[in-house]
Structure formats: structure tokens, C-alpha cells
PDB file of C-alpha atoms and ligand atoms in Angstrom:
ATOM      1  CA  MET S1051     166.503   0.068 -20.692  1.00  0.00           C
ATOM      2  CA  GLU S1052     165.593  -3.613 -20.447  1.00  0.00           C
ATOM      3  CA  GLU S1053     168.375  -6.188 -20.503  1.00  0.00           C
ATOM      4  CA  ILE S1054     168.166  -9.120 -22.894  1.00  0.00           C
ATOM      5  CA  ILE S1055     170.802 -11.268 -21.204  1.00  0.00           C
ATOM      6  CA  ARG S1056     172.451 -11.158 -17.787  1.00  0.00           C
ATOM      7  CA  LEU S1057     175.304 -13.225 -16.431  1.00  0.00           C
ATOM      8  CA  GLU S1058     175.821 -13.508 -12.683  1.00  0.00           C
ATOM      9  CA  ASN S1059     179.182 -14.644 -11.304  1.00  0.00           C
ATOM     10  CA  VAL S1060     179.762 -16.994 -14.233  1.00  0.00           C
ATOM     11  CA  THR S1061     182.856 -19.191 -14.080  1.00  0.00           C
ATOM     12  CA  LYS S1062     183.953 -21.884 -16.539  1.00  0.00           C
ATOM     13  CA  LYS S1063     186.718 -24.304 -15.706  1.00  0.00           C
ATOM     14  CA  PHE S1064     188.220 -26.837 -18.098  1.00  0.00           C
ATOM     15  CA  GLY S1065     190.023 -29.149 -15.691  1.00  0.00           C
ATOM     16  CA  GLY S1066     192.575 -26.962 -13.930  1.00  0.00           C
ATOM     17  CA  LEU S1067     192.173 -24.040 -16.371  1.00  0.00           C
ATOM     18  CA  THR S1068     189.768 -21.238 -15.514  1.00  0.00           C
ATOM     19  CA  ALA S1069     188.638 -19.929 -18.913  1.00  0.00           C
ATOM     20  CA  VAL S1070     186.009 -17.523 -17.510  1.00  0.00           C
ATOM     21  CA  ASP S1071     186.442 -16.218 -14.003  1.00  0.00           C
ATOM     22  CA  ASN S1072     183.452 -14.909 -12.035  1.00  0.00           C
ATOM     23  CA  PHE S1073     182.062 -12.806 -14.903  1.00  0.00           C
ATOM     24  CA  SER S1074     179.007 -10.646 -14.243  1.00  0.00           C
ATOM     25  CA  GLY S1075     177.412  -8.332 -16.775  1.00  0.00           C
ATOM     26  CA  SER S1076     174.368  -7.641 -18.891  1.00  0.00           C
ATOM     27  CA  ILE S1077     173.470  -6.539 -22.413  1.00  0.00           C
ATOM     28  CA  GLU S1078     170.757  -3.959 -22.985  1.00  0.00           C
ATOM     29  CA  THR S1079     168.062  -4.801 -25.494  1.00  0.00           C
ATOM     30  CA  GLY S1080     168.666  -3.051 -28.817  1.00  0.00           C
ATOM     31  CA  SER S1081     172.335  -2.237 -28.210  1.00  0.00           C
ATOM     32  CA  ILE S1082     175.538  -3.232 -29.984  1.00  0.00           C
ATOM     33  CA  VAL S1083     178.155  -4.298 -27.440  1.00  0.00           C
ATOM     34  CA  GLY S1084     181.756  -5.195 -28.217  1.00  0.00           C
ATOM     35  CA  LEU S1085     183.534  -7.998 -26.370  1.00  0.00           C
ATOM     36  CA  ILE S1086     187.283  -7.692 -26.755  1.00  0.00           C
ATOM     37  CA  GLY S1087     190.435  -9.009 -25.149  1.00  0.00           C
ATOM     38  CA  PRO S1088     193.647 -10.894 -25.873  1.00  0.00           C
ATOM     39  CA  ASN S1089     193.718 -14.399 -27.388  1.00  0.00           C
ATOM     40  CA  GLY S1090     192.607 -16.944 -24.827  1.00  0.00           C
ATOM     41  CA  ALA S1091     190.815 -14.333 -22.686  1.00  0.00           C
ATOM     42  CA  GLY S1092     187.630 -16.425 -22.646  1.00  0.00           C
ATOM     43  CA  LYS S1093     185.480 -14.548 -25.195  1.00  0.00           C
ATOM     44  CA  THR S1094     184.333 -17.565 -27.196  1.00  0.00           C
ATOM     45  CA  THR S1095     183.819 -19.530 -23.984  1.00  0.00           C
ATOM     46  CA  LEU S1096     181.408 -16.798 -22.852  1.00  0.00           C
ATOM     47  CA  PHE S1097     179.506 -17.120 -26.158  1.00  0.00           C
ATOM     48  CA  ASN S1098     179.369 -20.895 -25.718  1.00  0.00           C
ATOM     49  CA  MET S1099     177.807 -20.502 -22.299  1.00  0.00           C
ATOM     50  CA  MET S1100     175.347 -17.811 -23.431  1.00  0.00           C
ATOM     51  CA  SER S1101     174.194 -20.055 -26.263  1.00  0.00           C
ATOM     52  CA  CYS S1102     174.102 -23.027 -23.860  1.00  0.00           C
ATOM     53  CA  THR S1103     176.626 -25.100 -25.796  1.00  0.00           C
ATOM     54  CA  TYR S1104     177.772 -26.059 -22.311  1.00  0.00           C
ATOM     55  CA  PRO S1105     176.797 -24.811 -18.860  1.00  0.00           C
ATOM     56  CA  PRO S1106     178.988 -22.715 -16.600  1.00  0.00           C
ATOM     57  CA  THR S1107     180.871 -24.476 -13.805  1.00  0.00           C
ATOM     58  CA  SER S1108     179.190 -22.001 -11.472  1.00  0.00           C
ATOM     59  CA  GLY S1109     177.057 -18.886 -11.778  1.00  0.00           C
ATOM     60  CA  LYS S1110     173.777 -18.147 -13.524  1.00  0.00           C
ATOM     61  CA  ILE S1111     172.608 -16.890 -16.919  1.00  0.00           C
ATOM     62  CA  PHE S1112     169.275 -15.126 -17.412  1.00  0.00           C
ATOM     63  CA  TYR S1113     167.788 -14.535 -20.883  1.00  0.00           C
ATOM     64  CA  GLN S1114     164.878 -12.107 -20.970  1.00  0.00           C
ATOM     65  CA  GLY S1115     164.552 -12.609 -17.218  1.00  0.00           C
ATOM     66  CA  VAL S1116     164.388 -16.415 -17.403  1.00  0.00           C
ATOM     67  CA  ASP S1117     167.081 -18.606 -15.842  1.00  0.00           C
ATOM     68  CA  VAL S1118     168.605 -20.465 -18.826  1.00  0.00           C
ATOM     69  CA  THR S1119     171.777 -21.632 -17.106  1.00  0.00           C
ATOM     70  CA  LYS S1120     170.966 -25.264 -17.860  1.00  0.00           C
ATOM     71  CA  ALA S1121     168.947 -24.768 -21.049  1.00  0.00           C
ATOM     72  CA  ARG S1122     169.720 -26.496 -24.371  1.00  0.00           C
ATOM     73  CA  THR S1123     171.070 -24.819 -27.486  1.00  0.00           C
ATOM     74  CA  ASP S1124     167.928 -25.587 -29.505  1.00  0.00           C
ATOM     75  CA  SER S1125     165.702 -23.992 -26.873  1.00  0.00           C
ATOM     76  CA  MET S1126     167.943 -20.902 -26.942  1.00  0.00           C
ATOM     77  CA  ALA S1127     167.543 -20.719 -30.718  1.00  0.00           C
ATOM     78  CA  ILE S1128     163.769 -20.870 -30.320  1.00  0.00           C
ATOM     79  CA  ARG S1129     163.941 -18.128 -27.678  1.00  0.00           C
ATOM     80  CA  GLY S1130     165.786 -15.945 -30.207  1.00  0.00           C
ATOM     81  CA  LEU S1131     169.493 -16.346 -29.517  1.00  0.00           C
ATOM     82  CA  ALA S1132     171.660 -16.989 -32.580  1.00  0.00           C
ATOM     83  CA  ARG S1133     175.418 -17.079 -32.939  1.00  0.00           C
ATOM     84  CA  THR S1134     178.115 -17.363 -35.556  1.00  0.00           C
ATOM     85  CA  PHE S1135     181.256 -19.464 -35.197  1.00  0.00           C
ATOM     86  CA  GLN S1136     184.804 -18.134 -35.062  1.00  0.00           C
ATOM     87  CA  VAL S1137     185.859 -20.971 -37.333  1.00  0.00           C
ATOM     88  CA  THR S1138     183.117 -20.831 -39.962  1.00  0.00           C
ATOM     89  CA  LYS S1139     180.939 -23.918 -40.110  1.00  0.00           C
ATOM     90  CA  PRO S1140     178.988 -23.905 -43.366  1.00  0.00           C
ATOM     91  CA  PHE S1141     177.093 -26.939 -44.580  1.00  0.00           C
ATOM     92  CA  GLY S1142     179.741 -27.203 -47.242  1.00  0.00           C
ATOM     93  CA  ASP S1143     178.029 -29.357 -49.864  1.00  0.00           C
ATOM     94  CA  MET S1144     174.854 -27.273 -49.772  1.00  0.00           C
ATOM     95  CA  THR S1145     174.326 -23.999 -51.631  1.00  0.00           C
ATOM     96  CA  VAL S1146     174.429 -20.662 -49.866  1.00  0.00           C
ATOM     97  CA  VAL S1147     170.652 -20.331 -50.014  1.00  0.00           C
ATOM     98  CA  GLU S1148     170.182 -23.877 -48.721  1.00  0.00           C
ATOM     99  CA  ASN S1149     172.398 -22.938 -45.762  1.00  0.00           C
ATOM    100  CA  PHE S1150     170.050 -20.040 -45.029  1.00  0.00           C
ATOM    101  CA  MET S1151     167.076 -22.384 -45.360  1.00  0.00           C
ATOM    102  CA  VAL S1152     168.485 -24.462 -42.488  1.00  0.00           C
ATOM    103  CA  GLY S1153     168.090 -21.388 -40.281  1.00  0.00           C
ATOM    104  CA  ALA S1154     164.646 -20.586 -41.658  1.00  0.00           C
ATOM    105  CA  PHE S1155     163.399 -24.110 -40.850  1.00  0.00           C
ATOM    106  CA  LEU S1156     163.485 -23.144 -37.176  1.00  0.00           C
ATOM    107  CA  HIS S1157     160.182 -21.313 -37.700  1.00  0.00           C
ATOM    108  CA  THR S1158     158.583 -23.036 -40.654  1.00  0.00           C
ATOM    109  CA  ARG S1159     158.272 -26.542 -42.066  1.00  0.00           C
ATOM    110  CA  ASP S1160     157.168 -25.178 -45.422  1.00  0.00           C
ATOM    111  CA  LYS S1161     160.011 -25.641 -47.904  1.00  0.00           C
ATOM    112  CA  HIS S1162     158.781 -22.860 -50.201  1.00  0.00           C
ATOM    113  CA  LYS S1163     158.484 -20.367 -47.359  1.00  0.00           C
ATOM    114  CA  ALA S1164     161.949 -21.321 -46.095  1.00  0.00           C
ATOM    115  CA  ARG S1165     163.395 -20.841 -49.594  1.00  0.00           C
ATOM    116  CA  GLN S1166     161.687 -17.479 -49.992  1.00  0.00           C
ATOM    117  CA  GLN S1167     163.034 -16.282 -46.631  1.00  0.00           C
ATOM    118  CA  ALA S1168     166.491 -17.623 -47.500  1.00  0.00           C
ATOM    119  CA  GLU S1169     166.484 -15.750 -50.806  1.00  0.00           C
ATOM    120  CA  GLU S1170     165.491 -12.544 -49.006  1.00  0.00           C
ATOM    121  CA  ILE S1171     168.402 -13.031 -46.586  1.00  0.00           C
ATOM    122  CA  TYR S1172     170.739 -13.604 -49.537  1.00  0.00           C
ATOM    123  CA  GLU S1173     169.793 -10.168 -50.890  1.00  0.00           C
ATOM    124  CA  TYR S1174     169.765  -8.496 -47.467  1.00  0.00           C
ATOM    125  CA  ILE S1175     173.219  -9.700 -46.485  1.00  0.00           C
ATOM    126  CA  GLY S1176     174.716  -8.573 -49.805  1.00  0.00           C
ATOM    127  CA  MET S1177     176.414 -11.759 -50.906  1.00  0.00           C
ATOM    128  CA  SER S1178     178.071 -11.697 -54.275  1.00  0.00           C
ATOM    129  CA  CYS S1179     178.956 -15.348 -54.831  1.00  0.00           C
ATOM    130  CA  GLY S1180     175.743 -16.438 -56.537  1.00  0.00           C
ATOM    131  CA  ASP S1181     172.899 -18.027 -54.640  1.00  0.00           C
ATOM    132  CA  LYS S1182     173.550 -21.465 -56.152  1.00  0.00           C
ATOM    133  CA  LYS S1183     177.214 -21.500 -55.193  1.00  0.00           C
ATOM    134  CA  CYS S1184     178.271 -24.406 -53.040  1.00  0.00           C
ATOM    135  CA  ALA S1185     179.105 -23.060 -49.558  1.00  0.00           C
ATOM    136  CA  ASN S1186     182.534 -24.730 -49.606  1.00  0.00           C
ATOM    137  CA  GLU S1187     183.537 -22.746 -52.683  1.00  0.00           C
ATOM    138  CA  THR S1188     182.880 -19.269 -51.280  1.00  0.00           C
ATOM    139  CA  THR S1189     185.475 -16.619 -50.342  1.00  0.00           C
ATOM    140  CA  THR S1190     186.339 -15.701 -46.742  1.00  0.00           C
ATOM    141  CA  VAL S1191     184.028 -12.689 -46.649  1.00  0.00           C
ATOM    142  CA  ASP S1192     181.147 -14.643 -48.166  1.00  0.00           C
ATOM    143  CA  ARG S1193     181.688 -17.431 -45.605  1.00  0.00           C
ATOM    144  CA  LYS S1194     181.455 -14.810 -42.871  1.00  0.00           C
ATOM    145  CA  LYS S1195     178.299 -13.395 -44.439  1.00  0.00           C
ATOM    146  CA  LEU S1196     176.954 -16.914 -44.740  1.00  0.00           C
ATOM    147  CA  GLU S1197     177.420 -17.395 -40.988  1.00  0.00           C
ATOM    148  CA  ILE S1198     175.573 -14.129 -40.311  1.00  0.00           C
ATOM    149  CA  GLY S1199     172.836 -14.912 -42.818  1.00  0.00           C
ATOM    150  CA  ARG S1200     172.184 -18.400 -41.464  1.00  0.00           C
ATOM    151  CA  ALA S1201     171.938 -16.956 -37.943  1.00  0.00           C
ATOM    152  CA  LEU S1202     169.628 -14.183 -39.184  1.00  0.00           C
ATOM    153  CA  ALA S1203     167.368 -16.712 -40.867  1.00  0.00           C
ATOM    154  CA  THR S1204     166.442 -18.000 -37.392  1.00  0.00           C
ATOM    155  CA  LYS S1205     164.961 -14.519 -36.682  1.00  0.00           C
ATOM    156  CA  PRO S1206     167.082 -13.767 -33.634  1.00  0.00           C
ATOM    157  CA  LYS S1207     166.528 -11.193 -30.917  1.00  0.00           C
ATOM    158  CA  LEU S1208     170.122 -11.509 -29.738  1.00  0.00           C
ATOM    159  CA  LEU S1209     172.881 -12.148 -32.250  1.00  0.00           C
ATOM    160  CA  LEU S1210     176.364 -13.195 -31.073  1.00  0.00           C
ATOM    161  CA  LEU S1211     179.035 -12.536 -33.708  1.00  0.00           C
ATOM    162  CA  ASP S1212     182.395 -14.238 -33.086  1.00  0.00           C
ATOM    163  CA  GLU S1213     185.088 -12.514 -35.165  1.00  0.00           C
ATOM    164  CA  VAL S1214     183.004 -12.216 -38.314  1.00  0.00           C
ATOM    165  CA  MET S1215     185.384  -9.584 -39.670  1.00  0.00           C
ATOM    166  CA  ALA S1216     188.596 -11.573 -39.153  1.00  0.00           C
ATOM    167  CA  GLY S1217     190.363 -12.197 -42.449  1.00  0.00           C
ATOM    168  CA  CYS S1218     188.375  -9.505 -44.273  1.00  0.00           C
ATOM    169  CA  ASN S1219     189.929  -6.471 -45.954  1.00  0.00           C
ATOM    170  CA  PRO S1220     189.137  -2.884 -44.804  1.00  0.00           C
ATOM    171  CA  GLN S1221     186.416  -2.405 -47.435  1.00  0.00           C
ATOM    172  CA  GLU S1222     184.769  -5.710 -46.504  1.00  0.00           C
ATOM    173  CA  LYS S1223     184.954  -4.764 -42.809  1.00  0.00           C
ATOM    174  CA  LEU S1224     183.178  -1.477 -43.555  1.00  0.00           C
ATOM    175  CA  GLU S1225     180.463  -3.418 -45.360  1.00  0.00           C
ATOM    176  CA  LEU S1226     180.076  -5.768 -42.387  1.00  0.00           C
ATOM    177  CA  VAL S1227     179.874  -2.815 -39.985  1.00  0.00           C
ATOM    178  CA  GLU S1228     177.036  -1.415 -42.107  1.00  0.00           C
ATOM    179  CA  THR S1229     175.361  -4.817 -42.086  1.00  0.00           C
ATOM    180  CA  CYS S1230     175.556  -4.903 -38.263  1.00  0.00           C
ATOM    181  CA  ARG S1231     174.009  -1.433 -38.062  1.00  0.00           C
ATOM    182  CA  LYS S1232     171.263  -2.449 -40.475  1.00  0.00           C
ATOM    183  CA  ILE S1233     170.511  -5.511 -38.338  1.00  0.00           C
ATOM    184  CA  GLN S1234     170.423  -3.420 -35.148  1.00  0.00           C
ATOM    185  CA  LYS S1235     167.882  -1.078 -36.758  1.00  0.00           C
ATOM    186  CA  THR S1236     165.485  -4.006 -37.099  1.00  0.00           C
ATOM    187  CA  GLY S1237     165.508  -4.329 -33.289  1.00  0.00           C
ATOM    188  CA  VAL S1238     168.109  -7.068 -32.942  1.00  0.00           C
ATOM    189  CA  THR S1239     170.656  -6.799 -30.104  1.00  0.00           C
ATOM    190  CA  LEU S1240     174.248  -7.587 -31.092  1.00  0.00           C
ATOM    191  CA  LEU S1241     177.208  -8.785 -29.046  1.00  0.00           C
ATOM    192  CA  VAL S1242     180.319  -8.671 -31.181  1.00  0.00           C
ATOM    193  CA  ILE S1243     183.772 -10.175 -30.634  1.00  0.00           C
ATOM    194  CA  GLU S1244     186.491  -8.558 -32.754  1.00  0.00           C
ATOM    195  CA  HIS S1245     190.228  -7.952 -32.603  1.00  0.00           C
ATOM    196  CA  ASP S1246     190.144  -4.937 -34.942  1.00  0.00           C
ATOM    197  CA  ILE S1247     189.967  -2.244 -32.274  1.00  0.00           C
ATOM    198  CA  LYS S1248     189.276   0.687 -34.577  1.00  0.00           C
ATOM    199  CA  THR S1249     186.348  -1.137 -36.173  1.00  0.00           C
ATOM    200  CA  ILE S1250     184.820  -2.352 -32.921  1.00  0.00           C
ATOM    201  CA  MET S1251     185.166   1.057 -31.292  1.00  0.00           C
ATOM    202  CA  SER S1252     183.340   2.687 -34.196  1.00  0.00           C
ATOM    203  CA  LEU S1253     180.531   0.133 -34.182  1.00  0.00           C
ATOM    204  CA  CYS S1254     179.664  -0.334 -30.510  1.00  0.00           C
ATOM    205  CA  GLY S1255     177.990   1.822 -27.886  1.00  0.00           C
ATOM    206  CA  LYS S1256     179.576  -0.192 -25.114  1.00  0.00           C
ATOM    207  CA  ILE S1257     182.781  -2.207 -24.874  1.00  0.00           C
ATOM    208  CA  ILE S1258     183.672  -4.965 -22.433  1.00  0.00           C
ATOM    209  CA  ILE S1259     187.305  -6.006 -22.107  1.00  0.00           C
ATOM    210  CA  LEU S1260     187.911  -9.523 -20.948  1.00  0.00           C
ATOM    211  CA  HIS S1261     191.341 -10.344 -19.551  1.00  0.00           C
ATOM    212  CA  ARG S1262     192.373 -13.791 -18.306  1.00  0.00           C
ATOM    213  CA  GLY S1263     188.717 -14.774 -18.053  1.00  0.00           C
ATOM    214  CA  ALA S1264     187.655 -11.808 -15.935  1.00  0.00           C
ATOM    215  CA  LYS S1265     186.020  -8.523 -16.838  1.00  0.00           C
ATOM    216  CA  LEU S1266     188.758  -5.890 -16.810  1.00  0.00           C
ATOM    217  CA  ILE S1267     186.682  -2.859 -17.738  1.00  0.00           C
ATOM    218  CA  GLU S1268     183.333  -1.941 -19.256  1.00  0.00           C
ATOM    219  CA  GLY S1269     182.341   1.420 -20.689  1.00  0.00           C
ATOM    220  CA  THR S1270     181.842   3.554 -23.761  1.00  0.00           C
ATOM    221  CA  PRO S1271     184.539   3.274 -26.440  1.00  0.00           C
ATOM    222  CA  GLU S1272     185.936   6.587 -25.216  1.00  0.00           C
ATOM    223  CA  GLU S1273     186.075   5.505 -21.582  1.00  0.00           C
ATOM    224  CA  VAL S1274     187.732   2.232 -22.490  1.00  0.00           C
ATOM    225  CA  ALA S1275     190.229   3.812 -24.888  1.00  0.00           C
ATOM    226  CA  ASN S1276     191.432   6.182 -22.184  1.00  0.00           C
ATOM    227  CA  ASP S1277     191.610   3.678 -19.351  1.00  0.00           C
ATOM    228  CA  PRO S1278     195.207   2.840 -18.384  1.00  0.00           C
ATOM    229  CA  ARG S1279     194.199  -0.756 -17.477  1.00  0.00           C
ATOM    230  CA  ALA S1280     192.815  -1.304 -20.985  1.00  0.00           C
ATOM    231  CA  ILE S1281     195.899   0.238 -22.555  1.00  0.00           C
ATOM    232  CA  SER S1282     198.341  -1.924 -20.633  1.00  0.00           C
ATOM    233  CA  ALA S1283     196.356  -5.186 -20.913  1.00  0.00           C
ATOM    234  CA  TYR S1284     195.209  -5.034 -24.528  1.00  0.00           C
ATOM    235  CA  LEU S1285     195.046  -1.780 -26.482  1.00  0.00           C
ATOM    236  CA  GLY S1286     198.688  -0.698 -26.179  1.00  0.00           C
ATOM    237  CA  GLU S1287     200.156   2.809 -26.045  1.00  0.00           C
ATOM    238  CA  ASP S1288     199.794   3.289 -29.805  1.00  0.00           C
ATOM    239  CA  TYR S1289     196.028   3.138 -29.580  1.00  0.00           C
ATOM    240  CA  HIS S1290     196.081   5.630 -26.675  1.00  0.00           C
ATOM    241  CA  ALA S1291     198.082   7.987 -28.848  1.00  0.00           C
ATOM    242  CA  GLY S1292     195.302   7.792 -31.417  1.00  0.00           C
ATOM    243  CA  CYS S1293     197.209   5.784 -34.024  1.00  0.00           C
TER     244      CYS S1293
HETATM  245  N1  ATP D1443     186.746 -27.023 -24.757  1.00  0.00           N
HETATM  246  C1  ATP D1443     187.859 -26.593 -24.137  1.00  0.00           C
HETATM  247  N2  ATP D1443     188.638 -27.437 -23.420  1.00  0.00           N
HETATM  248  C2  ATP D1443     189.750 -27.002 -22.785  1.00  0.00           C
HETATM  249  N3  ATP D1443     190.183 -25.715 -22.803  1.00  0.00           N
HETATM  250  C3  ATP D1443     189.453 -24.836 -23.502  1.00  0.00           C
HETATM  251  C4  ATP D1443     188.263 -25.225 -24.197  1.00  0.00           C
HETATM  252  N4  ATP D1443     187.736 -24.115 -24.809  1.00  0.00           N
HETATM  253  C5  ATP D1443     188.568 -23.110 -24.513  1.00  0.00           C
HETATM  254  N5  ATP D1443     189.584 -23.528 -23.729  1.00  0.00           N
HETATM  255  C6  ATP D1443     190.664 -22.681 -23.186  1.00  0.00           C
HETATM  256  O1  ATP D1443     190.035 -21.636 -22.487  1.00  0.00           O
HETATM  257  C7  ATP D1443     190.734 -20.410 -22.686  1.00  0.00           C
HETATM  258  C8  ATP D1443     189.789 -19.388 -23.286  1.00  0.00           C
HETATM  259  O2  ATP D1443     189.529 -19.777 -24.633  1.00  0.00           O
HETATM  260  P1  ATP D1443     188.564 -18.971 -25.590  1.00  0.00           P
HETATM  261  O3  ATP D1443     188.487 -19.733 -26.869  1.00  0.00           O
HETATM  262  O4  ATP D1443     187.309 -18.675 -24.901  1.00  0.00           O
HETATM  263  O5  ATP D1443     189.382 -17.623 -25.785  1.00  0.00           O
HETATM  264  P2  ATP D1443     189.107 -16.393 -26.771  1.00  0.00           P
HETATM  265  O6  ATP D1443     189.107 -15.166 -25.930  1.00  0.00           O
HETATM  266  O7  ATP D1443     187.924 -16.661 -27.604  1.00  0.00           O
HETATM  267  O8  ATP D1443     190.445 -16.392 -27.637  1.00  0.00           O
HETATM  268  P3  ATP D1443     190.679 -16.003 -29.209  1.00  0.00           P
HETATM  269  O9  ATP D1443     190.747 -14.510 -29.276  1.00  0.00           O
HETATM  270  O10 ATP D1443     192.005 -16.625 -29.516  1.00  0.00           O
HETATM  271  O11 ATP D1443     189.562 -16.609 -29.993  1.00  0.00           O
HETATM  272  C9  ATP D1443     191.937 -20.741 -23.542  1.00  0.00           C
HETATM  273  O12 ATP D1443     193.047 -20.969 -22.681  1.00  0.00           O
HETATM  274  C10 ATP D1443     191.523 -22.022 -24.253  1.00  0.00           C
HETATM  275  O13 ATP D1443     192.636 -22.811 -24.593  1.00  0.00           O
HETATM  276 MG1   MG D1444     187.585 -16.907 -29.600  1.00  0.00          MG
END
């Protein structure tokens, strides 16, 4: 299988703090991969480097075989990388559909086309707040969907989801899992950060555990769930026991 993104010996230092420590790994095109680990493990920092919000201190990042280590965020969006934000960042005074239009404008300057695409995304993502609702007035789950929808409107090939299920109830999480699967079926590759272990294990074909900035283990959900290193660093004995 082809890889859509590859990181080689990537390190990120913030002053004296090493947030990501010599991380190497790749994501296969078409897969759903889970990125998990304790708070502060460096997950979001990895997303920031993949999306070129800032460059690594050292190491290289290749996207579809091209060295993008020093690329800009806008060029990554054009290449097909989209991400959501852990702390949702809607354009608060704009409606939900207008937020989606912002994404759609990446590929068209035609306002009517952008609106049509945004309305399609509104339906596709299953929002219930009303398409004319001001983004600031939406519920947690709709804000999460808004993040996904705005990213989807840019027509991504690789979608990075940073805790889109956090703060959602079990039913809403199930819905979001189905949404992720639906997106994957259209050929989009997904890299998903989540703390809900049960949910992430059920969604992903591969799991990467990040611990203190470094990759602790990578494997299928089963392999990871039964690995003593994963249990002691993050999952805990309860998960091992199948609770
Ligand atoms: N811009 C920054 N400046 C300084 N330190 C930072 C910066 N961004 C992140 N860090 C630090 O880097 C480490 C990794 O942070 P990061 O946000 O990547 O963790 P995370 O795995 O996403 O955690 P969480 O699960 O809590 O979201 C933390 O110690 C954090 O405080
Ligand atoms: Mg984070």
C-alpha cells in the first residue's frame, strides 16, 4: 500500500522541552489510524507539524513522496491535507453553512458553487442545528461536526481529527464513528486523536501510542491492547482485563 504521509526522525523542541522526540512513522493511503497517548504526549504537536503550522526542530516530513518539511499551511491545504482543532475554532459570527463555504473557497471562487457544496456538506455531516444558525450558538457536538465539515469542504485526501469526539455523549460518538467510516469510504485517509480508547480501538485499523513525545508502540488494536508497555503507560490494567 502507498503511504500518504511519512515522518522521519521528527523532533520538536519548545525551548528546553522536547514535545516530540525522534518520531518516525507513516500512514497508508485509505486507512484510519488512531494516535493516542497521555495528556502532553505530543499528539497535537505532531498534527501541527504535519499540517505545517510550524516546522520540526529536526527531521523530515514527506507528503505523497514530496518533502514538505518547510512547506506552508496553505500549500498543505491545496495538496489535500485538512485538520480540525482540539479547541474548536468556528468563525463564530458566521452561519454553519458560511463556515463550510470558507473551506469550499479553497477550490472555487464562485459563491454559488461554494454555497451549494457547503449545503451538501451540511446534509452529509448530519448537523441538526439549522443551516442558518450562527456558529457560536451551536452545541458541542455540532461544533465538532462543524470542524469536520469545514475541513471536508476543502476536499481533503488526508484528514487529521484532533479529539473531535471529546465532550460528546456515547450516542454522539457512535454517530461520529459512522461519519469517519463514511468519509474513509470516499477514499480519504484519516488520522484520529482520541482519548476514548474503546471508540478509537473500534474505529481504527492501526494504533500508534505516543508517550513523552516518542512512539511507544504501533500495531493493530489487538496488538496494542495486549502489549504490556501500552498497558502500563496509558491503557491501564482495566482495559487489559477487557473492561
Ligand atoms: N507552542 C508551544 N509552546 C510551548 N510548549 C508547547 C507548545 N505546544 C505544546 N507544548 C508542550 O508540548 C507538550 C506536548 O503538547 P501537545 O499539545 O502536543 O500534547 P497532546 O498529546 O496533544 O496533549 P493533550 O492530550 O492534552 O491534548 C506539552 O508539554 C505542551 O505543554
Ligand atoms: Mg492535544
